[in-house]
């Protein structure tokens, strides 16, 4: 059986916020990151398109030998993961695994809320899929979930405008919309891996005392737990701390922006899918 690095995927840069936490929790493994920047954003795209793009990227990871791929993208997790797990994996390689970010988050999000009112901020695709309310209902039936799609937030972050005054307008707009649904919401989840870069601005517009939850650490701890329960996968993940980055668009552009998400300089190579 093949061995290889753990694959971490996102439509663009957002997954780097998750990779950073995964590496800090599990530094011993080798990792390979792919950003499908040439086709980002995924948020406004149809189910079929996101599924098709994500499947292509998963096949690429498998061709690199990855025994395990983490879709560090809510939109891909919402629109492609289930079909890949239930339909494609058996043909591609039934011994490999593809995991997402929605399940680990919905398993624990209810624990953050004292009054059981949780707000979800995500891309249009993630919100329209209703994945969060459906999954949270399974683990926390007493929690009321309110959703708000924030279509401008990924472009703001991807264009490095997330600290600008222009970002304030769109951040406030969607926070106000969310709170109009229920002003007592006490916990807000950033259900898009790009949004941690907007966290400071988002906090400015939320009432004091609101708990703002990012997914990076949650996903990292869940992966740690998964690997401890699945030695047959863990033993196929190579170790040594290796790390390589790939993008479907220009490596120069990727490297110029990726450091903001990853927290340290990044050097990538181009991949044609
Ligand atoms: N980072 C992706 C997510 O978590 C969204 C980015 C996009 O729209 O492509 O949903």
PDB file of C-alpha atoms and ligand atoms in Angstrom:
ATOM      1  CA  UNK A   1       0.000   0.000   0.000  1.00  0.00           C
ATOM      2  CA  UNK A   2       1.275   3.426  -0.928  1.00  0.00           C
ATOM      3  CA  UNK A   3       2.635   5.859   1.609  1.00  0.00           C
ATOM      4  CA  UNK A   4       2.849   9.617   1.223  1.00  0.00           C
ATOM      5  CA  UNK A   5       2.200  13.050   2.675  1.00  0.00           C
ATOM      6  CA  UNK A   6      -1.139  14.220   4.046  1.00  0.00           C
ATOM      7  CA  UNK A   7      -2.911  16.326   1.409  1.00  0.00           C
ATOM      8  CA  UNK A   8      -4.588  19.596   2.383  1.00  0.00           C
ATOM      9  CA  UNK A   9      -6.872  21.242  -0.165  1.00  0.00           C
ATOM     10  CA  UNK A  10      -8.647  24.525  -0.633  1.00  0.00           C
ATOM     11  CA  UNK A  11     -10.047  26.483  -3.560  1.00  0.00           C
ATOM     12  CA  UNK A  12      -7.330  29.046  -2.844  1.00  0.00           C
ATOM     13  CA  UNK A  13      -5.569  30.442   0.185  1.00  0.00           C
ATOM     14  CA  UNK A  14      -8.095  29.840   2.976  1.00  0.00           C
ATOM     15  CA  UNK A  15      -7.007  26.274   3.685  1.00  0.00           C
ATOM     16  CA  UNK A  16      -3.603  27.603   4.697  1.00  0.00           C
ATOM     17  CA  UNK A  17      -5.201  28.845   7.940  1.00  0.00           C
ATOM     18  CA  UNK A  18      -6.176  25.230   8.618  1.00  0.00           C
ATOM     19  CA  UNK A  19      -2.859  23.743   7.460  1.00  0.00           C
ATOM     20  CA  UNK A  20      -1.053  26.013   9.915  1.00  0.00           C
ATOM     21  CA  UNK A  21      -3.042  24.601  12.845  1.00  0.00           C
ATOM     22  CA  UNK A  22      -2.772  21.023  11.589  1.00  0.00           C
ATOM     23  CA  UNK A  23       1.006  21.311  11.349  1.00  0.00           C
ATOM     24  CA  UNK A  24       1.257  22.796  14.789  1.00  0.00           C
ATOM     25  CA  UNK A  25      -0.819  19.916  16.261  1.00  0.00           C
ATOM     26  CA  UNK A  26       0.826  17.188  14.128  1.00  0.00           C
ATOM     27  CA  UNK A  27       4.301  18.456  13.161  1.00  0.00           C
ATOM     28  CA  UNK A  28       5.751  14.998  12.584  1.00  0.00           C
ATOM     29  CA  UNK A  29       3.934  14.329   9.285  1.00  0.00           C
ATOM     30  CA  UNK A  30       4.726  15.418   5.734  1.00  0.00           C
ATOM     31  CA  UNK A  31       2.182  17.686   4.039  1.00  0.00           C
ATOM     32  CA  UNK A  32       1.315  18.777   0.555  1.00  0.00           C
ATOM     33  CA  UNK A  33      -1.013  21.738  -0.027  1.00  0.00           C
ATOM     34  CA  UNK A  34      -2.952  22.471  -3.182  1.00  0.00           C
ATOM     35  CA  UNK A  35      -4.831  25.710  -3.832  1.00  0.00           C
ATOM     36  CA  UNK A  36      -7.058  25.680  -6.898  1.00  0.00           C
ATOM     37  CA  UNK A  37      -6.521  29.421  -7.309  1.00  0.00           C
ATOM     38  CA  UNK A  38      -7.109  29.368 -11.055  1.00  0.00           C
ATOM     39  CA  UNK A  39     -10.750  28.421 -10.429  1.00  0.00           C
ATOM     40  CA  UNK A  40     -11.379  30.177  -7.099  1.00  0.00           C
ATOM     41  CA  UNK A  41     -13.690  31.278  -5.666  1.00  0.00           C
ATOM     42  CA  UNK A  42     -15.776  28.113  -5.361  1.00  0.00           C
ATOM     43  CA  UNK A  43     -18.396  29.834  -3.191  1.00  0.00           C
ATOM     44  CA  UNK A  44     -20.755  31.047  -5.933  1.00  0.00           C
ATOM     45  CA  UNK A  45     -20.354  27.985  -8.183  1.00  0.00           C
ATOM     46  CA  UNK A  46     -22.905  25.210  -8.730  1.00  0.00           C
ATOM     47  CA  UNK A  47     -22.897  21.895  -6.905  1.00  0.00           C
ATOM     48  CA  UNK A  48     -21.757  20.057 -10.059  1.00  0.00           C
ATOM     49  CA  UNK A  49     -18.910  22.450 -10.761  1.00  0.00           C
ATOM     50  CA  UNK A  50     -17.554  22.374  -7.200  1.00  0.00           C
ATOM     51  CA  UNK A  51     -17.861  18.587  -7.153  1.00  0.00           C
ATOM     52  CA  UNK A  52     -16.075  18.235 -10.497  1.00  0.00           C
ATOM     53  CA  UNK A  53     -13.221  20.591  -9.515  1.00  0.00           C
ATOM     54  CA  UNK A  54     -12.784  19.011  -6.089  1.00  0.00           C
ATOM     55  CA  UNK A  55     -12.754  15.480  -7.472  1.00  0.00           C
ATOM     56  CA  UNK A  56     -10.064  16.468  -9.964  1.00  0.00           C
ATOM     57  CA  UNK A  57      -7.940  17.838  -7.119  1.00  0.00           C
ATOM     58  CA  UNK A  58      -8.476  14.739  -4.972  1.00  0.00           C
ATOM     59  CA  UNK A  59      -7.291  12.579  -7.901  1.00  0.00           C
ATOM     60  CA  UNK A  60      -4.188  14.756  -8.140  1.00  0.00           C
ATOM     61  CA  UNK A  61      -3.448  14.247  -4.422  1.00  0.00           C
ATOM     62  CA  UNK A  62      -3.888  10.488  -4.826  1.00  0.00           C
ATOM     63  CA  UNK A  63      -1.472  10.545  -7.772  1.00  0.00           C
ATOM     64  CA  UNK A  64       1.083  12.176  -5.425  1.00  0.00           C
ATOM     65  CA  UNK A  65       0.676   9.181  -3.103  1.00  0.00           C
ATOM     66  CA  UNK A  66      -1.376  10.892  -0.370  1.00  0.00           C
ATOM     67  CA  UNK A  67      -3.219   8.264   1.687  1.00  0.00           C
ATOM     68  CA  UNK A  68      -5.346  10.966   3.319  1.00  0.00           C
ATOM     69  CA  UNK A  69      -6.709  14.263   1.993  1.00  0.00           C
ATOM     70  CA  UNK A  70      -8.309  16.992   4.094  1.00  0.00           C
ATOM     71  CA  UNK A  71     -10.708  19.288   2.224  1.00  0.00           C
ATOM     72  CA  UNK A  72      -9.868  22.446   4.181  1.00  0.00           C
ATOM     73  CA  UNK A  73     -12.663  24.245   2.349  1.00  0.00           C
ATOM     74  CA  UNK A  74     -16.240  24.444   3.574  1.00  0.00           C
ATOM     75  CA  UNK A  75     -17.648  24.895   0.092  1.00  0.00           C
ATOM     76  CA  UNK A  76     -15.947  21.715  -1.178  1.00  0.00           C
ATOM     77  CA  UNK A  77     -16.847  19.883   2.040  1.00  0.00           C
ATOM     78  CA  UNK A  78     -20.488  20.929   1.622  1.00  0.00           C
ATOM     79  CA  UNK A  79     -20.834  20.207  -2.078  1.00  0.00           C
ATOM     80  CA  UNK A  80     -18.387  17.443  -2.962  1.00  0.00           C
ATOM     81  CA  UNK A  81     -17.229  15.462   0.059  1.00  0.00           C
ATOM     82  CA  UNK A  82     -20.176  13.143   0.514  1.00  0.00           C
ATOM     83  CA  UNK A  83     -20.278  12.076  -3.145  1.00  0.00           C
ATOM     84  CA  UNK A  84     -16.515  11.535  -3.196  1.00  0.00           C
ATOM     85  CA  UNK A  85     -16.661   9.465   0.010  1.00  0.00           C
ATOM     86  CA  UNK A  86     -19.720   7.450  -0.954  1.00  0.00           C
ATOM     87  CA  UNK A  87     -19.324   7.065  -4.706  1.00  0.00           C
ATOM     88  CA  UNK A  88     -15.861   7.871  -6.036  1.00  0.00           C
ATOM     89  CA  UNK A  89     -13.526   6.522  -3.381  1.00  0.00           C
ATOM     90  CA  UNK A  90     -14.432   2.899  -4.069  1.00  0.00           C
ATOM     91  CA  UNK A  91     -13.269   3.293  -7.705  1.00  0.00           C
ATOM     92  CA  UNK A  92     -10.317   5.592  -7.047  1.00  0.00           C
ATOM     93  CA  UNK A  93      -8.789   3.751  -4.078  1.00  0.00           C
ATOM     94  CA  UNK A  94     -10.942   2.347  -1.269  1.00  0.00           C
ATOM     95  CA  UNK A  95      -7.949   2.263   1.096  1.00  0.00           C
ATOM     96  CA  UNK A  96      -7.547   6.063   1.018  1.00  0.00           C
ATOM     97  CA  UNK A  97      -9.529   8.642   2.948  1.00  0.00           C
ATOM     98  CA  UNK A  98     -10.931  12.101   2.253  1.00  0.00           C
ATOM     99  CA  UNK A  99     -12.095  14.189   5.224  1.00  0.00           C
ATOM    100  CA  UNK A 100     -13.772  17.587   5.445  1.00  0.00           C
ATOM    101  CA  UNK A 101     -14.165  20.475   7.864  1.00  0.00           C
ATOM    102  CA  UNK A 102     -17.922  20.527   8.482  1.00  0.00           C
ATOM    103  CA  UNK A 103     -18.312  17.342  10.533  1.00  0.00           C
ATOM    104  CA  UNK A 104     -15.514  18.136  13.052  1.00  0.00           C
ATOM    105  CA  UNK A 105     -16.989  21.605  13.557  1.00  0.00           C
ATOM    106  CA  UNK A 106     -20.627  20.588  13.930  1.00  0.00           C
ATOM    107  CA  UNK A 107     -19.653  17.900  16.454  1.00  0.00           C
ATOM    108  CA  UNK A 108     -18.585  20.528  18.976  1.00  0.00           C
ATOM    109  CA  UNK A 109     -20.035  23.920  18.008  1.00  0.00           C
ATOM    110  CA  UNK A 110     -23.019  23.553  20.362  1.00  0.00           C
ATOM    111  CA  UNK A 111     -20.646  23.406  23.328  1.00  0.00           C
ATOM    112  CA  UNK A 112     -19.559  27.005  22.744  1.00  0.00           C
ATOM    113  CA  UNK A 113     -23.040  28.484  23.117  1.00  0.00           C
ATOM    114  CA  UNK A 114     -24.617  29.188  26.518  1.00  0.00           C
ATOM    115  CA  UNK A 115     -28.044  30.129  25.133  1.00  0.00           C
ATOM    116  CA  UNK A 116     -27.975  27.624  22.253  1.00  0.00           C
ATOM    117  CA  UNK A 117     -28.200  30.222  19.477  1.00  0.00           C
ATOM    118  CA  UNK A 118     -25.465  29.860  16.916  1.00  0.00           C
ATOM    119  CA  UNK A 119     -24.764  32.012  13.852  1.00  0.00           C
ATOM    120  CA  UNK A 120     -23.025  30.561  10.788  1.00  0.00           C
ATOM    121  CA  UNK A 121     -21.145  32.803   8.347  1.00  0.00           C
ATOM    122  CA  UNK A 122     -20.109  31.158   5.075  1.00  0.00           C
ATOM    123  CA  UNK A 123     -19.981  31.364   1.311  1.00  0.00           C
ATOM    124  CA  UNK A 124     -23.171  31.335  -0.740  1.00  0.00           C
ATOM    125  CA  UNK A 125     -22.557  27.679  -1.610  1.00  0.00           C
ATOM    126  CA  UNK A 126     -21.983  26.532   1.959  1.00  0.00           C
ATOM    127  CA  UNK A 127     -25.041  28.377   3.265  1.00  0.00           C
ATOM    128  CA  UNK A 128     -27.298  27.231   0.395  1.00  0.00           C
ATOM    129  CA  UNK A 129     -26.289  23.602   0.988  1.00  0.00           C
ATOM    130  CA  UNK A 130     -27.779  23.788   4.515  1.00  0.00           C
ATOM    131  CA  UNK A 131     -25.013  21.420   5.623  1.00  0.00           C
ATOM    132  CA  UNK A 132     -24.463  23.240   8.921  1.00  0.00           C
ATOM    133  CA  UNK A 133     -28.073  23.291  10.200  1.00  0.00           C
ATOM    134  CA  UNK A 134     -28.556  19.670   9.099  1.00  0.00           C
ATOM    135  CA  UNK A 135     -25.374  18.416  10.790  1.00  0.00           C
ATOM    136  CA  UNK A 136     -25.728  20.541  13.943  1.00  0.00           C
ATOM    137  CA  UNK A 137     -29.269  19.220  14.430  1.00  0.00           C
ATOM    138  CA  UNK A 138     -27.801  15.676  14.637  1.00  0.00           C
ATOM    139  CA  UNK A 139     -25.354  16.545  17.431  1.00  0.00           C
ATOM    140  CA  UNK A 140     -27.178  19.410  19.177  1.00  0.00           C
ATOM    141  CA  UNK A 141     -30.930  19.172  18.548  1.00  0.00           C
ATOM    142  CA  UNK A 142     -31.559  21.972  21.067  1.00  0.00           C
ATOM    143  CA  UNK A 143     -29.441  24.525  19.194  1.00  0.00           C
ATOM    144  CA  UNK A 144     -31.078  27.072  16.885  1.00  0.00           C
ATOM    145  CA  UNK A 145     -28.903  27.851  13.878  1.00  0.00           C
ATOM    146  CA  UNK A 146     -29.008  31.125  11.939  1.00  0.00           C
ATOM    147  CA  UNK A 147     -27.118  31.447   8.660  1.00  0.00           C
ATOM    148  CA  UNK A 148     -25.771  34.341   6.637  1.00  0.00           C
ATOM    149  CA  UNK A 149     -24.018  34.120   3.265  1.00  0.00           C
ATOM    150  CA  UNK A 150     -21.207  36.653   2.839  1.00  0.00           C
ATOM    151  CA  UNK A 151     -20.341  36.537  -0.885  1.00  0.00           C
ATOM    152  CA  UNK A 152     -18.003  39.549  -0.808  1.00  0.00           C
ATOM    153  CA  UNK A 153     -15.766  38.340   1.995  1.00  0.00           C
ATOM    154  CA  UNK A 154     -13.638  35.820   0.076  1.00  0.00           C
ATOM    155  CA  UNK A 155     -12.880  38.313  -2.739  1.00  0.00           C
ATOM    156  CA  UNK A 156     -11.906  40.917  -0.108  1.00  0.00           C
ATOM    157  CA  UNK A 157      -9.500  38.483   1.521  1.00  0.00           C
ATOM    158  CA  UNK A 158      -8.140  37.075  -1.761  1.00  0.00           C
ATOM    159  CA  UNK A 159      -7.412  40.639  -2.909  1.00  0.00           C
ATOM    160  CA  UNK A 160      -5.692  41.562   0.346  1.00  0.00           C
ATOM    161  CA  UNK A 161      -8.380  44.155   1.112  1.00  0.00           C
ATOM    162  CA  UNK A 162      -9.416  42.561   4.396  1.00  0.00           C
ATOM    163  CA  UNK A 163      -7.883  45.319   6.516  1.00  0.00           C
ATOM    164  CA  UNK A 164      -9.200  48.174   4.375  1.00  0.00           C
ATOM    165  CA  UNK A 165     -12.020  50.578   5.199  1.00  0.00           C
ATOM    166  CA  UNK A 166     -13.919  49.056   2.259  1.00  0.00           C
ATOM    167  CA  UNK A 167     -14.025  45.740   4.101  1.00  0.00           C
ATOM    168  CA  UNK A 168     -15.804  47.393   7.056  1.00  0.00           C
ATOM    169  CA  UNK A 169     -18.875  48.024   4.947  1.00  0.00           C
ATOM    170  CA  UNK A 170     -19.344  44.415   3.886  1.00  0.00           C
ATOM    171  CA  UNK A 171     -18.414  42.976   7.253  1.00  0.00           C
ATOM    172  CA  UNK A 172     -20.874  45.199   9.098  1.00  0.00           C
ATOM    173  CA  UNK A 173     -23.594  44.544   6.509  1.00  0.00           C
ATOM    174  CA  UNK A 174     -23.530  40.789   7.038  1.00  0.00           C
ATOM    175  CA  UNK A 175     -23.057  40.902  10.807  1.00  0.00           C
ATOM    176  CA  UNK A 176     -26.069  43.231  11.028  1.00  0.00           C
ATOM    177  CA  UNK A 177     -28.074  40.884   8.793  1.00  0.00           C
ATOM    178  CA  UNK A 178     -27.163  37.914  10.962  1.00  0.00           C
ATOM    179  CA  UNK A 179     -28.060  39.686  14.207  1.00  0.00           C
ATOM    180  CA  UNK A 180     -31.357  40.860  12.704  1.00  0.00           C
ATOM    181  CA  UNK A 181     -32.315  37.174  12.589  1.00  0.00           C
ATOM    182  CA  UNK A 182     -31.781  36.940  16.355  1.00  0.00           C
ATOM    183  CA  UNK A 183     -29.891  39.536  18.342  1.00  0.00           C
ATOM    184  CA  UNK A 184     -29.327  37.030  21.163  1.00  0.00           C
ATOM    185  CA  UNK A 185     -26.954  34.865  19.072  1.00  0.00           C
ATOM    186  CA  UNK A 186     -24.042  34.307  21.454  1.00  0.00           C
ATOM    187  CA  UNK A 187     -21.757  32.186  19.229  1.00  0.00           C
ATOM    188  CA  UNK A 188     -20.685  32.889  15.661  1.00  0.00           C
ATOM    189  CA  UNK A 189     -18.848  30.352  13.533  1.00  0.00           C
ATOM    190  CA  UNK A 190     -16.520  31.364  10.720  1.00  0.00           C
ATOM    191  CA  UNK A 191     -17.613  28.588   8.363  1.00  0.00           C
ATOM    192  CA  UNK A 192     -15.196  29.561   5.630  1.00  0.00           C
ATOM    193  CA  UNK A 193     -11.473  29.015   5.929  1.00  0.00           C
ATOM    194  CA  UNK A 194     -10.789  32.482   4.506  1.00  0.00           C
ATOM    195  CA  UNK A 195     -12.657  34.314   7.247  1.00  0.00           C
ATOM    196  CA  UNK A 196     -10.120  34.080  10.112  1.00  0.00           C
ATOM    197  CA  UNK A 197      -8.293  36.913   8.344  1.00  0.00           C
ATOM    198  CA  UNK A 198     -11.361  39.079   8.886  1.00  0.00           C
ATOM    199  CA  UNK A 199     -11.769  38.029  12.527  1.00  0.00           C
ATOM    200  CA  UNK A 200     -10.637  41.349  14.029  1.00  0.00           C
ATOM    201  CA  UNK A 201     -13.064  43.317  11.880  1.00  0.00           C
ATOM    202  CA  UNK A 202     -15.891  40.865  12.525  1.00  0.00           C
ATOM    203  CA  UNK A 203     -15.351  41.222  16.283  1.00  0.00           C
ATOM    204  CA  UNK A 204     -15.695  45.010  16.003  1.00  0.00           C
ATOM    205  CA  UNK A 205     -19.282  44.617  14.810  1.00  0.00           C
ATOM    206  CA  UNK A 206     -20.377  41.835  17.170  1.00  0.00           C
ATOM    207  CA  UNK A 207     -21.766  42.580  20.631  1.00  0.00           C
ATOM    208  CA  UNK A 208     -19.232  42.228  23.461  1.00  0.00           C
ATOM    209  CA  UNK A 209     -19.195  38.741  24.878  1.00  0.00           C
ATOM    210  CA  UNK A 210     -20.031  36.995  21.593  1.00  0.00           C
ATOM    211  CA  UNK A 211     -17.876  33.910  21.075  1.00  0.00           C
ATOM    212  CA  UNK A 212     -16.248  33.903  17.637  1.00  0.00           C
ATOM    213  CA  UNK A 213     -15.159  30.435  16.534  1.00  0.00           C
ATOM    214  CA  UNK A 214     -12.588  29.645  13.800  1.00  0.00           C
ATOM    215  CA  UNK A 215     -12.168  26.139  12.453  1.00  0.00           C
ATOM    216  CA  UNK A 216      -8.395  25.692  12.219  1.00  0.00           C
ATOM    217  CA  UNK A 217      -7.771  24.336  15.707  1.00  0.00           C
ATOM    218  CA  UNK A 218     -11.000  22.335  15.720  1.00  0.00           C
ATOM    219  CA  UNK A 219     -10.076  20.575  12.477  1.00  0.00           C
ATOM    220  CA  UNK A 220      -6.507  19.993  13.669  1.00  0.00           C
ATOM    221  CA  UNK A 221      -7.643  18.343  16.907  1.00  0.00           C
ATOM    222  CA  UNK A 222     -10.211  16.284  15.109  1.00  0.00           C
ATOM    223  CA  UNK A 223      -7.538  15.046  12.680  1.00  0.00           C
ATOM    224  CA  UNK A 224      -5.288  14.193  15.620  1.00  0.00           C
ATOM    225  CA  UNK A 225      -8.119  12.156  17.106  1.00  0.00           C
ATOM    226  CA  UNK A 226      -8.887  10.505  13.742  1.00  0.00           C
ATOM    227  CA  UNK A 227      -5.275   9.421  13.256  1.00  0.00           C
ATOM    228  CA  UNK A 228      -5.098   8.004  16.772  1.00  0.00           C
ATOM    229  CA  UNK A 229      -8.185   5.884  16.001  1.00  0.00           C
ATOM    230  CA  UNK A 230      -7.013   4.791  12.530  1.00  0.00           C
ATOM    231  CA  UNK A 231      -3.499   3.348  12.738  1.00  0.00           C
ATOM    232  CA  UNK A 232      -3.977   1.731   9.307  1.00  0.00           C
ATOM    233  CA  UNK A 233      -4.095   5.236   7.780  1.00  0.00           C
ATOM    234  CA  UNK A 234      -1.554   6.826  10.139  1.00  0.00           C
ATOM    235  CA  UNK A 235       1.134   4.286   9.309  1.00  0.00           C
ATOM    236  CA  UNK A 236       0.814   5.220   5.634  1.00  0.00           C
ATOM    237  CA  UNK A 237       1.341   8.949   6.301  1.00  0.00           C
ATOM    238  CA  UNK A 238       5.034   9.696   5.868  1.00  0.00           C
ATOM    239  CA  UNK A 239       6.882  11.630   8.556  1.00  0.00           C
ATOM    240  CA  UNK A 240       9.799  14.055   8.645  1.00  0.00           C
ATOM    241  CA  UNK A 241       8.002  17.407   8.645  1.00  0.00           C
ATOM    242  CA  UNK A 242       8.158  17.898   4.856  1.00  0.00           C
ATOM    243  CA  UNK A 243       5.954  20.592   3.349  1.00  0.00           C
ATOM    244  CA  UNK A 244       5.270  21.545  -0.245  1.00  0.00           C
ATOM    245  CA  UNK A 245       2.800  23.959  -1.794  1.00  0.00           C
ATOM    246  CA  UNK A 246       1.124  23.814  -5.188  1.00  0.00           C
ATOM    247  CA  UNK A 247      -1.248  26.140  -6.979  1.00  0.00           C
ATOM    248  CA  UNK A 248      -3.209  25.799 -10.193  1.00  0.00           C
ATOM    249  CA  UNK A 249      -2.513  29.483 -10.931  1.00  0.00           C
ATOM    250  CA  UNK A 250       0.675  31.569 -10.833  1.00  0.00           C
ATOM    251  CA  UNK A 251       3.189  30.509  -8.135  1.00  0.00           C
ATOM    252  CA  UNK A 252       4.485  34.086  -7.956  1.00  0.00           C
ATOM    253  CA  UNK A 253       1.018  35.383  -7.082  1.00  0.00           C
ATOM    254  CA  UNK A 254       0.441  32.504  -4.687  1.00  0.00           C
ATOM    255  CA  UNK A 255       3.706  33.112  -2.833  1.00  0.00           C
ATOM    256  CA  UNK A 256       3.042  36.848  -2.604  1.00  0.00           C
ATOM    257  CA  UNK A 257      -0.299  36.294  -0.841  1.00  0.00           C
ATOM    258  CA  UNK A 258      -0.002  32.917   0.858  1.00  0.00           C
ATOM    259  CA  UNK A 259       2.242  34.151   3.665  1.00  0.00           C
ATOM    260  CA  UNK A 260      -0.612  36.307   5.001  1.00  0.00           C
ATOM    261  CA  UNK A 261      -2.710  33.153   5.507  1.00  0.00           C
ATOM    262  CA  UNK A 262       0.011  30.760   6.521  1.00  0.00           C
ATOM    263  CA  UNK A 263       1.858  33.138   8.831  1.00  0.00           C
ATOM    264  CA  UNK A 264       5.292  32.537   7.274  1.00  0.00           C
ATOM    265  CA  UNK A 265       6.776  32.709   3.759  1.00  0.00           C
ATOM    266  CA  UNK A 266       5.620  30.132   1.237  1.00  0.00           C
ATOM    267  CA  UNK A 267       7.226  28.864  -1.980  1.00  0.00           C
ATOM    268  CA  UNK A 268       4.933  27.090  -4.359  1.00  0.00           C
ATOM    269  CA  UNK A 269       5.042  25.327  -7.709  1.00  0.00           C
ATOM    270  CA  UNK A 270       2.477  25.319 -10.499  1.00  0.00           C
ATOM    271  CA  UNK A 271       0.313  22.333 -11.242  1.00  0.00           C
ATOM    272  CA  UNK A 272      -1.837  21.911 -14.351  1.00  0.00           C
ATOM    273  CA  UNK A 273      -4.930  19.784 -13.770  1.00  0.00           C
TER     274      UNK A 273
HETATM  275  N1  LIG B   1     -12.205  28.772   1.724  1.00  0.00           N
HETATM  276  C1  LIG B   1     -13.409  28.281   1.150  1.00  0.00           C
HETATM  277  C2  LIG B   1     -14.370  27.792   2.212  1.00  0.00           C
HETATM  278  O1  LIG B   1     -13.982  27.462   3.322  1.00  0.00           O
HETATM  279  C3  LIG B   1     -14.179  29.229   0.269  1.00  0.00           C
HETATM  280  C4  LIG B   1     -13.467  30.001  -0.740  1.00  0.00           C
HETATM  281  C5  LIG B   1     -14.163  30.062  -2.062  1.00  0.00           C
HETATM  282  O2  LIG B   1     -15.271  30.592  -2.188  1.00  0.00           O
HETATM  283  O3  LIG B   1     -13.551  29.557  -2.963  1.00  0.00           O
HETATM  284  O4  LIG B   1     -15.553  27.717   1.936  1.00  0.00           O
END
